[in-house]
Each structure stands twice: as structure tokens, then as C-alpha cells.
mmCIF file of C-alpha atoms in Angstrom:
data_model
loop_
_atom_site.group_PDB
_atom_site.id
_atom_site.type_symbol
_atom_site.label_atom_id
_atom_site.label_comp_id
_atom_site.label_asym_id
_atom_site.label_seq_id
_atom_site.Cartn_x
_atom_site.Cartn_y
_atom_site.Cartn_z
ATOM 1 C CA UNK A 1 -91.053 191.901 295.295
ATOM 2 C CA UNK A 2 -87.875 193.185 296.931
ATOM 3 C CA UNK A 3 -88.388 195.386 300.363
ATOM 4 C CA UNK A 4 -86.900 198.626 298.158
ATOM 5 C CA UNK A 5 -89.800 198.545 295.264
ATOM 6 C CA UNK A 6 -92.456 197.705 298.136
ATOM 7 C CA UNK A 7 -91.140 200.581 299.925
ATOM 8 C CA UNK A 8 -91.287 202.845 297.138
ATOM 9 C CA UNK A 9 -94.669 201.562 296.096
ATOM 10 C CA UNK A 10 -96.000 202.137 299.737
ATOM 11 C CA UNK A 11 -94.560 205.550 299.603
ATOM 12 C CA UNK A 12 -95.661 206.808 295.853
ATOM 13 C CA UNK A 13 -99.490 205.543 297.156
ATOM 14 C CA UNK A 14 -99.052 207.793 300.605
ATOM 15 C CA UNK A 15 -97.943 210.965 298.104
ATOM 16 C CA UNK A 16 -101.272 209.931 295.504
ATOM 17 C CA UNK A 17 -103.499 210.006 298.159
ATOM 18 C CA UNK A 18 -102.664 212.599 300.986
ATOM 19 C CA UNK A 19 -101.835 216.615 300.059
ATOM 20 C CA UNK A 20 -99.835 218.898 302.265
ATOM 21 C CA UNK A 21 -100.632 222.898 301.934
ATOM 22 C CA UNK A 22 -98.037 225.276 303.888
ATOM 23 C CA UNK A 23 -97.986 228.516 304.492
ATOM 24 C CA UNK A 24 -94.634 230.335 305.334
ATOM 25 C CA UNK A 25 -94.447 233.941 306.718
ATOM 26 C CA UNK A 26 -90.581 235.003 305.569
ATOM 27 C CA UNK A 27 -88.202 237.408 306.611
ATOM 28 C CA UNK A 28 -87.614 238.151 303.103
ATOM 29 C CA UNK A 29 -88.156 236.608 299.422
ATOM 30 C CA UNK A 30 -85.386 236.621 296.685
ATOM 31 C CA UNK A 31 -87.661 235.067 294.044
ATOM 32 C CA UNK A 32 -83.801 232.419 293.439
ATOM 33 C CA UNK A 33 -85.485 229.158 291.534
ATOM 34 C CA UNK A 34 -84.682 226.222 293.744
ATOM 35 C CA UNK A 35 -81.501 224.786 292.221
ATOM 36 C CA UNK A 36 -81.947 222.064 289.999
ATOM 37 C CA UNK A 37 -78.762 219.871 290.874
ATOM 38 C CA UNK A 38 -79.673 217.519 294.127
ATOM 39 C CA UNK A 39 -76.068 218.320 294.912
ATOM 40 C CA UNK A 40 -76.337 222.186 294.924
ATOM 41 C CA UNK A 41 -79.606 222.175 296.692
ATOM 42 C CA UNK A 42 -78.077 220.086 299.741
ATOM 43 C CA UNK A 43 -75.367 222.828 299.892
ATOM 44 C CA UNK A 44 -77.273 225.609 300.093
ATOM 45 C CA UNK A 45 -79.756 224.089 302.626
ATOM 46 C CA UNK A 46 -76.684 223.057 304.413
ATOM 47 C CA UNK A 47 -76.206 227.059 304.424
ATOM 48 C CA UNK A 48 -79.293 228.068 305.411
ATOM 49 C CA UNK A 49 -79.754 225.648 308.672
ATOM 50 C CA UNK A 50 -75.742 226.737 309.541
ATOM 51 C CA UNK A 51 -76.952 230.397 309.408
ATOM 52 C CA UNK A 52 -80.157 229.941 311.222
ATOM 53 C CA UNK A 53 -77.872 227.549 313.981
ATOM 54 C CA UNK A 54 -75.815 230.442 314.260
ATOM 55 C CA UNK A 55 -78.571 233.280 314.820
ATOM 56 C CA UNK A 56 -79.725 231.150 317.688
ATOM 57 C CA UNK A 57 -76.547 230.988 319.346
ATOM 58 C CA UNK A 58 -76.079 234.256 319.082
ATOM 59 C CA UNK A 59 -79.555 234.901 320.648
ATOM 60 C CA UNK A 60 -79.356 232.467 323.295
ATOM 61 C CA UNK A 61 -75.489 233.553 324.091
ATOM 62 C CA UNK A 62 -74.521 229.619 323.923
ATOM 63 C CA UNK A 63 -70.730 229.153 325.056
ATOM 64 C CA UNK A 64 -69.544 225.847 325.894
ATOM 65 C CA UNK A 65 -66.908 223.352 325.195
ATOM 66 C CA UNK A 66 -68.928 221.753 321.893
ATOM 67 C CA UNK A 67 -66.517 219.002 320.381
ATOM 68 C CA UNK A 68 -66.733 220.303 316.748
ATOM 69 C CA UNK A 69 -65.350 218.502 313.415
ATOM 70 C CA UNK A 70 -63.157 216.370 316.113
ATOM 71 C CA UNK A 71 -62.096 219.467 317.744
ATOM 72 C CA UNK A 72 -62.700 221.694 320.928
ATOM 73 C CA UNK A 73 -64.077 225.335 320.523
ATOM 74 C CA UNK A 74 -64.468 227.210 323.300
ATOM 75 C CA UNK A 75 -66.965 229.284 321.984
ATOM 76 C CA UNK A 76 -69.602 227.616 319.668
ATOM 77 C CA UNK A 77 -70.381 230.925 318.342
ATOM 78 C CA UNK A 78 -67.331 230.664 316.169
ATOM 79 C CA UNK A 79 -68.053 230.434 312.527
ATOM 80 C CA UNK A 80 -67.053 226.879 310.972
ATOM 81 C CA UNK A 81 -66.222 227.023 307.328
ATOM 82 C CA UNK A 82 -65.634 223.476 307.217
ATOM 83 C CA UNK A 83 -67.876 220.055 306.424
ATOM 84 C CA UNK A 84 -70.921 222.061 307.176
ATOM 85 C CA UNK A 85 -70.516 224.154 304.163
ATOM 86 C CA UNK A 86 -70.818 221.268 301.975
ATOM 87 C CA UNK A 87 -73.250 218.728 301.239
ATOM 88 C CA UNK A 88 -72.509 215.222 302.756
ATOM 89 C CA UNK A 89 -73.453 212.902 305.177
ATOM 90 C CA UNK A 90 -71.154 214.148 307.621
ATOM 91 C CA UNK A 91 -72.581 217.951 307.046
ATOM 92 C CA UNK A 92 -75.677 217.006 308.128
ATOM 93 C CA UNK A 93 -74.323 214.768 311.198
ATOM 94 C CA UNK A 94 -72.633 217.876 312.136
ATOM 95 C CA UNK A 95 -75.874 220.017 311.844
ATOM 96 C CA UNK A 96 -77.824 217.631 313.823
ATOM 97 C CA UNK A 97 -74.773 217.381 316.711
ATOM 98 C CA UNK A 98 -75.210 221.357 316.665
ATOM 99 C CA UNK A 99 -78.888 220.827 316.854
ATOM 100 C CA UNK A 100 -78.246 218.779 319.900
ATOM 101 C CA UNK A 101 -76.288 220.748 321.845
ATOM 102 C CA UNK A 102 -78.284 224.034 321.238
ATOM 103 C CA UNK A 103 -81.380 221.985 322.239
ATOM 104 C CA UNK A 104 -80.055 220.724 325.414
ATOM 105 C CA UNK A 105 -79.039 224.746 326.263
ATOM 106 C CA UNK A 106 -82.332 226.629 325.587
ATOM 107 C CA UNK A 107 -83.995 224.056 327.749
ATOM 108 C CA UNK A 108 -81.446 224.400 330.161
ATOM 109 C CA UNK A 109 -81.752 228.067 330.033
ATOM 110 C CA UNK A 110 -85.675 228.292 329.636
ATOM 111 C CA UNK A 111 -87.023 228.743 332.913
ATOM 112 C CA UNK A 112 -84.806 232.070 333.228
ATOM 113 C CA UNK A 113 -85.006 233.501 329.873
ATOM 114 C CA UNK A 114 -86.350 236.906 329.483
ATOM 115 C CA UNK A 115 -88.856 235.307 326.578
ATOM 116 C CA UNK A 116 -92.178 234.344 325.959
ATOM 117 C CA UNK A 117 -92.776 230.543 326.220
ATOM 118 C CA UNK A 118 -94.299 230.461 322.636
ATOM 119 C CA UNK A 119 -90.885 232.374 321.669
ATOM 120 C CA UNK A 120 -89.019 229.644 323.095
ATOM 121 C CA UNK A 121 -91.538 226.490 321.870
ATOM 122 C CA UNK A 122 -90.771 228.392 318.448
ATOM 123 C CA UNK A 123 -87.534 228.236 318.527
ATOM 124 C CA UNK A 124 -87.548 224.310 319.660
ATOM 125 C CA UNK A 125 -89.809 223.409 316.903
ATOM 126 C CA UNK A 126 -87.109 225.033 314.419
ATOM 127 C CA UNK A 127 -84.022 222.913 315.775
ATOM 128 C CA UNK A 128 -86.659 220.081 315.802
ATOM 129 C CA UNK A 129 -87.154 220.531 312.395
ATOM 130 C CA UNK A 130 -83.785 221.116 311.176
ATOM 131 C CA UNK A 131 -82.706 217.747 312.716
ATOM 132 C CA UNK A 132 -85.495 216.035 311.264
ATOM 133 C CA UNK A 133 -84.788 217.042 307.885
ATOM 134 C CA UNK A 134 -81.385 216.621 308.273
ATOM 135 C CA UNK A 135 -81.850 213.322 309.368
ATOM 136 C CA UNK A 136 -84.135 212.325 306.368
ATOM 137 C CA UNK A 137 -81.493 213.652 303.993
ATOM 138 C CA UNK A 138 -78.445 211.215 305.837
ATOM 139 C CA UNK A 139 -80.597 208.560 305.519
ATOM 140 C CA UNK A 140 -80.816 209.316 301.353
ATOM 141 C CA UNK A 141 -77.191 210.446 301.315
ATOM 142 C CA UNK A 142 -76.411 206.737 302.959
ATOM 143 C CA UNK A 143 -78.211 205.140 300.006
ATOM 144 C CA UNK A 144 -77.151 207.729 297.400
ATOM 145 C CA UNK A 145 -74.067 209.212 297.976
ATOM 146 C CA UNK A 146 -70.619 207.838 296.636
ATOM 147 C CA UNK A 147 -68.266 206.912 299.369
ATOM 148 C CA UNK A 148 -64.834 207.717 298.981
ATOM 149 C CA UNK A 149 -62.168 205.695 300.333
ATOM 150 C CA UNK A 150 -59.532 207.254 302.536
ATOM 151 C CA UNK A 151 -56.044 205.323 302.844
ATOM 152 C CA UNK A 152 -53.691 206.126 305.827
ATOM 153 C CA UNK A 153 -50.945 206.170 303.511
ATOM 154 C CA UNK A 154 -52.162 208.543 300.628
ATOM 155 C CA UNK A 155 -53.975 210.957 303.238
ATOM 156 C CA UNK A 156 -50.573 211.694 304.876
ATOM 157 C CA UNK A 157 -50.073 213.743 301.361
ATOM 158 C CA UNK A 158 -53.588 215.220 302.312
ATOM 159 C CA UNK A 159 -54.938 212.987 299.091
ATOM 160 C CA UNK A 160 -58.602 211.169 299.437
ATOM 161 C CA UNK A 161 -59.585 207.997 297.033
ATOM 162 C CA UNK A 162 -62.691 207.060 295.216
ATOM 163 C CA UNK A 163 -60.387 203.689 295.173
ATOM 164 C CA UNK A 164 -57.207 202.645 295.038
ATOM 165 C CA UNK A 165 -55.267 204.235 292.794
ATOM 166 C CA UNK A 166 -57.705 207.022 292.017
ATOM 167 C CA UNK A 167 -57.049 209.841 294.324
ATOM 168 C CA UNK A 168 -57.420 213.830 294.286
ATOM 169 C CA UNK A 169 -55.251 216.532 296.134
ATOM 170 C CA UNK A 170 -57.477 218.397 298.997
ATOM 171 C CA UNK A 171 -56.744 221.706 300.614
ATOM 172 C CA UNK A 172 -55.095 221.814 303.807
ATOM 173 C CA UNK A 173 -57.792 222.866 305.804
ATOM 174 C CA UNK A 174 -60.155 220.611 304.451
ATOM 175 C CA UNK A 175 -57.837 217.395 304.984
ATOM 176 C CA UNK A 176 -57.377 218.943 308.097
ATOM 177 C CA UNK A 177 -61.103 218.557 308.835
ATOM 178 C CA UNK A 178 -61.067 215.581 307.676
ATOM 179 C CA UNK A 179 -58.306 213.710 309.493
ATOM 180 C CA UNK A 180 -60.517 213.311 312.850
ATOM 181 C CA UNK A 181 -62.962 211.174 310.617
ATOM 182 C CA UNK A 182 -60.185 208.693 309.227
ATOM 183 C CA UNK A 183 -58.705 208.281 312.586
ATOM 184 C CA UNK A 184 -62.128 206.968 313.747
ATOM 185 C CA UNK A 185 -62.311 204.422 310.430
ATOM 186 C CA UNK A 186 -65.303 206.127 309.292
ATOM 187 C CA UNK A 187 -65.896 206.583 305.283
ATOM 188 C CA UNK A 188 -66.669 210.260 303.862
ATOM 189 C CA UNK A 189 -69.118 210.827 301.262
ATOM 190 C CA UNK A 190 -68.406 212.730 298.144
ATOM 191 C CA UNK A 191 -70.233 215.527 299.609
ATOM 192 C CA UNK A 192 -68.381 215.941 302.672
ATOM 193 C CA UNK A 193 -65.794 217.170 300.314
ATOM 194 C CA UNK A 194 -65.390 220.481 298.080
ATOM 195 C CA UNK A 195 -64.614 218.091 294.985
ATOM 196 C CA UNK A 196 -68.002 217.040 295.720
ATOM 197 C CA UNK A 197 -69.771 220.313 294.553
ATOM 198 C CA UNK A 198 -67.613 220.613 291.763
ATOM 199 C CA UNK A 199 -67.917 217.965 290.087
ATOM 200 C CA UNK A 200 -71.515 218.258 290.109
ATOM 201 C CA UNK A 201 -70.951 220.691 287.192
ATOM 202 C CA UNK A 202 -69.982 221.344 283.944
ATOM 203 C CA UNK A 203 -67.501 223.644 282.815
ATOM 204 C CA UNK A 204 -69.625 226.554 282.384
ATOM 205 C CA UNK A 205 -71.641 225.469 285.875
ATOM 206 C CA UNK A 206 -74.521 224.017 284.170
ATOM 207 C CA UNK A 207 -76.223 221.126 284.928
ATOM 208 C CA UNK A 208 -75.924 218.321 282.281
ATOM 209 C CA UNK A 209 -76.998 214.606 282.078
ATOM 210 C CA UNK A 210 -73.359 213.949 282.503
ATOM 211 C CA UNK A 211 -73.200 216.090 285.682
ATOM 212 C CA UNK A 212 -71.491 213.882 288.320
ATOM 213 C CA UNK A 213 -74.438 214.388 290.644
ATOM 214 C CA UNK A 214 -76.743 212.757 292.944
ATOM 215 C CA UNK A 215 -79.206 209.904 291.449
ATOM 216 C CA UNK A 216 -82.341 210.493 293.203
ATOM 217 C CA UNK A 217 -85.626 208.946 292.393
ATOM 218 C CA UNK A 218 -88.615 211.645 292.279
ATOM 219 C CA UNK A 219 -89.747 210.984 296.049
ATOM 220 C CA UNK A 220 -86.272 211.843 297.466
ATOM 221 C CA UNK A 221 -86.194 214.816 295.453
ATOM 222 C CA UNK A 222 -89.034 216.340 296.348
ATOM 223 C CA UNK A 223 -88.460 215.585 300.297
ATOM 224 C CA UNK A 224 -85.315 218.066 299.483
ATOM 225 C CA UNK A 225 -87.162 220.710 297.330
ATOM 226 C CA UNK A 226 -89.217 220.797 300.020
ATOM 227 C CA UNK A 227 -86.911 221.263 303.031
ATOM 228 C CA UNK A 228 -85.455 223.686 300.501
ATOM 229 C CA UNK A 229 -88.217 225.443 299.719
ATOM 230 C CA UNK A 230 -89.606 225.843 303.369
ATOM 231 C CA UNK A 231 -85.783 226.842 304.990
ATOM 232 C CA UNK A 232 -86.104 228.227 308.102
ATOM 233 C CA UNK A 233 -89.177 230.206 307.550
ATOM 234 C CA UNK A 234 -92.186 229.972 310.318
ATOM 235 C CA UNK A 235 -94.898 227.794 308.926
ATOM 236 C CA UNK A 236 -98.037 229.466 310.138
ATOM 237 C CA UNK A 237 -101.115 227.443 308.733
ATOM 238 C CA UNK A 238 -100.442 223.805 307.344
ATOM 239 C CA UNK A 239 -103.377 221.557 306.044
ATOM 240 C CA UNK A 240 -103.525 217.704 305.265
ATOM 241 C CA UNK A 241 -105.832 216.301 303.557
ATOM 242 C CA UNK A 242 -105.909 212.838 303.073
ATOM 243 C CA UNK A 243 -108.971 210.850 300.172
ATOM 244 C CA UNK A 244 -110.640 209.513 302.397
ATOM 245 C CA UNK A 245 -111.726 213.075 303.247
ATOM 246 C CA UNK A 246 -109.650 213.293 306.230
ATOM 247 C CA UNK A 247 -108.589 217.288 306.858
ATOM 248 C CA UNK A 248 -106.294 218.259 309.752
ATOM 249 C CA UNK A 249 -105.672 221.760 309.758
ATOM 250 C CA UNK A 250 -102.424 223.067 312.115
ATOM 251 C CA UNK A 251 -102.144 226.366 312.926
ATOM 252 C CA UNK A 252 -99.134 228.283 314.631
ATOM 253 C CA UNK A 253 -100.295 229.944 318.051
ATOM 254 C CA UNK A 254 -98.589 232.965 317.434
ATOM 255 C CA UNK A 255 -100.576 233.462 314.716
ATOM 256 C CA UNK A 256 -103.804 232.112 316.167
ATOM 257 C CA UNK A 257 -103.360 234.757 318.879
ATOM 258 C CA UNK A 258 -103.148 237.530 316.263
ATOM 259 C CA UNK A 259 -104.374 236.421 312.711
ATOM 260 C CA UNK A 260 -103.793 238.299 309.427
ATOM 261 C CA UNK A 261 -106.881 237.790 306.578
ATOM 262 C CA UNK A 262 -104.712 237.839 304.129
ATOM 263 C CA UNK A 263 -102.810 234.892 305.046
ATOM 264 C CA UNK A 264 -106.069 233.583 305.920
ATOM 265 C CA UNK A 265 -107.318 234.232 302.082
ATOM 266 C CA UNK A 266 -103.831 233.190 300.972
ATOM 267 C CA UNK A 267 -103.823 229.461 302.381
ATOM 268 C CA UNK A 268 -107.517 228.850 301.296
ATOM 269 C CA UNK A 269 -106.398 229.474 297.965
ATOM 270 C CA UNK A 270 -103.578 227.059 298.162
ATOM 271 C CA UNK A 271 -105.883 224.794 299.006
ATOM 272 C CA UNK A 272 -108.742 225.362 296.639
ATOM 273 C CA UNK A 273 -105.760 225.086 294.018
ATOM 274 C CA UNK A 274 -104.021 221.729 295.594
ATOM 275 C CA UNK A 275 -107.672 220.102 295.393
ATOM 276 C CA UNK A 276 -107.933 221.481 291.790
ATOM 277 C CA UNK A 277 -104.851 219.808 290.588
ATOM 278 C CA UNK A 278 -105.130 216.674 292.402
ATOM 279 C CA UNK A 279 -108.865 215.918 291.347
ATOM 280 C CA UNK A 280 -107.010 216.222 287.898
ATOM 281 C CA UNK A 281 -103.569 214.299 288.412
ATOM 282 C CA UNK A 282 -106.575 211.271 289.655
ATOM 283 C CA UNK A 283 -108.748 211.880 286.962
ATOM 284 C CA UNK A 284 -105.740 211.717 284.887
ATOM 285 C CA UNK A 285 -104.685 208.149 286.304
ATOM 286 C CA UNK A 286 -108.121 206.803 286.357
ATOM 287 C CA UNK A 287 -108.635 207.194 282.718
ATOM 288 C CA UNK A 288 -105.335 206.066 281.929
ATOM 289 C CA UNK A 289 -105.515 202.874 283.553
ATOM 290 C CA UNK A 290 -109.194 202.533 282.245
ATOM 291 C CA UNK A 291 -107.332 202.372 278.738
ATOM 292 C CA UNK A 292 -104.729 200.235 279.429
ATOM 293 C CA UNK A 293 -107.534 197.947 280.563
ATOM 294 C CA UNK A 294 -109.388 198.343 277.963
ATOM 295 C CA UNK A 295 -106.680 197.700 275.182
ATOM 296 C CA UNK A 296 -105.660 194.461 277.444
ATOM 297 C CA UNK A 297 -109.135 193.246 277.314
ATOM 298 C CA UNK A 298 -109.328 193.080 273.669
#
């Protein structure tokens, strides 16, 4: 059995047999489905985490000489409509170089910020979380993701190259951005560029089974609904439970300090639910492989 299906088979058995519940608190709620093309959902999250980067440096009044895209801002408050707005492997290495920096200036600053420690811890866990999940994505992107091939010669007519001989125009801005990472020998994915998005869709913007998109398998996907799905909002209460009867239950000391019921009411419900639907998905298995058993036997 190769290392990849032993992997998988390790990981689908974790999933089977231990359930997450989350609660979120949210600034706001748009009731948007979660898009349904792996490509589209990277680019909004992509979004999201830039935005939420971007409130903290604004809150934290970060300046500094932060090497961006190849580059040198002098102010890293300045908004970057470049890789980061797409959905690559170098989006999310820029994200988590962001992450970094912003990291390494609230604990720089901490001890004379006019905020409460838990602020702060908050704020720590949220750039701790972004990287993490930004991380996990790279790491699926790496296996995923279609590399494109950049050639000295065709990119000085800002052109980029699935292969040889099959190349596409770019913007000048975005082969701009993009110059820093040939000149360091480094391959872009399809994601990293706009063409990426695009041709992720149909003509009408639908998805399609013809949609040039990511090929995930159903554990990668749900790693990115979820990162979707949770954003940037504060978890508050988050239970595990694992079969063997295991429960860890985390709770967020701000709201420890000062709990709401109906949160309270809200998460055991999740819960109650989760166990509900997992006694069945088992149940469901069990008797299924009891048949297949069965019918082998005869």
C-alpha cells in the first residue's frame, strides 16, 4: 500500500471517529452559500484573511520596511492588489510572510499597548490561525495545483507557459508581480495568476464538470469549507469528541468571563445534533459492511 492511500486511510478513520462542534460569534452574517468551486473558495478566503491582516495593521499602527511581492513598502498598511487577491501557493506564502511580520510587531509592542492581555492573546490566536490554515492549504495547493512554467524569454513579452509553446498574455501589473518570483527560479501555480480564477468557469460563471478547477479529494475539501466557513470570526466554545468517549470542551476566556445562555443553549444543540448524525452515519456503515459480509459469506 503506497504512503498516499495509507495516509488517506489514516486520515478518513481520524474524521469517522472524532467530531468537532464550533461556535462562532460574527460581526455580521450574509447568509452567501460557501462557493462550490475549490478555486473560488481559496480566493475569497484569500480575501477575507487580507482584510482581517489589514484591520490589524491598522489597529496596531504597523509601519516598517516589510519586503512585499519582492518589493519594499514603506508602509505595510498599503493595500496590495496583487498575488494575495488570488488563490495560489504564492497567495498564501504571502499571507503567512504578513502573518509573520505582524506577529513579530504586536509582541514587540505588547508590553506598552493600551489593551487588555486577553485582547492581545486574541488577536495572536487569529494570526496563529490564519497561518495555520494557510499553511494547510500550500501544502494541498503543492499537491494539487498546476504549475505553470515561466521562460525568461517569453516573460520579457509579459507571457507565462503551462509549457512550451502554450503561453497566455498577463497584465502588466500582474507580470510585474510576478517577475521577482522568476528571477528567484521559483515556479507559480495557476492560482497565483488571474487566468487562474477564470478558467475555473464557464462562460456564464457556472461551475461545470469541465470547469478547469482544482481536483480535491473530499478530506481536502472540507479542511477548506471549513477555514471558509469559520473566516475570521472568534470561536467561542469548541467541543471534540472522540468514540472512545473522549470530550474536550475549549472555551474562549472572554467569553468564560462573561457568558451568554444563548450561546450556551446554541452549542449544546450542535452537539446533541453532531451526536445524532454520527450515531447514524456509524449505524449506517455498520450495517453496510454487515451485508457485504454477509453476501461474501454465501
Amino acid at each position: 500500500m503506497s504512503t498516499n492511500w495509507k495516509s488517506q486511510i489514516e486520515s478518513a478513520a481520524y474524521d469517522l471517529t472524532h467530531m468537532e462542534i464550533n461556535t462562532i460569534i460574527s460581526s455580521d452574517v450574509t447568509a452567501a452559500k460557501t462557493p462550490s468551486r475549490p478555486r473560488e473558495l481559496l480566493h475569497k478566503l484569500a480575501i477575507k484573511y487580507d482584510e482581517k491582516l489589514n484591520d490589524l495593521i491598522n489597529e496596531y499602527e504597523l509601519v516598517s520596511e516589510l519586503s512585499i511581492n519582492g518589493t519594499l513598502a514603506s508602509d505595510v498598511n498599503t493595500q496590495m492588489n496583487g498575488l494575495i487577491k488570488e488563490s495560489g501557493f504564492y497567495s498564501f506564502q504571502e499571507l503567512i510572510d504578513r502573518v509573520n511580520f505582524i506577529e513579530k510587531q504586536v509582541r514587540k509592542q505588547a508590553p506598552t499597548l493600551d489593551k487588555l492581555d486577553e485582547d492581545v492573546d486574541s488577536d495572536l490566536s487569529m494570526l496563529n490561525r490564519i497561518r495555520r490554515n494557510s499553511q494547510e492549504i500550500m501544502d494541498i495547493l503543492y499537491q494539487k495545483d498546476t504549475f505553470v512554467y515561466l521562460d525568461s524569454k517569453e516573460f520579457l513579452g509579459n507571457r507565462v507557459c503551462k509549457k512550451v509553446g502554450q503561453c497566455t498574455d498577463l497584465p502588466p501589473a500582474e507580470a510585474a508581480l510576478i517577475e521577482p518570483l522568476l528571477q528567484q527560479h521559483k515556479l507559480v501555480s495557476m492560482g497565483d495568476l488571474s487566468i487562474g480564477l477564470e478558467h475555473s468557469r464557464d462562460s456564464k460563471g457556472q461551475n461545470t464538470m469541465d470547469a478547469k478547477d482544482l481536483k480535491l479529494d473530499l478530506r481536502q475539501l472540507t479542511l477548506l469549507k471549513k477555514a471558509f466557513d469559520i473566516g475570521t470570526s472568534k470561536v467561542v466554545l469548541q467541543t471534540i469528541i472522540g468514540l472512545d468517549g473522549d470530550v474536550t470542551t475549549r472555551i474562549a476566556k472572554s467569553f468564560a468571563d462573561n457568558q451568554i445562555p444563548l450561546v450556551n443553549d446554541l452549542h449544546q444543540d450542535g452537539i446533541r445534533l453532531s451526536v445524532n448524525y454520527w450515531n447514524n452515519l456509524i449505524n449506517a456503515i455498520t450495517k453496510f459492511g454487515e451485508f457485504i459480509i454477509g453476501k461474501l459469506s454465501k
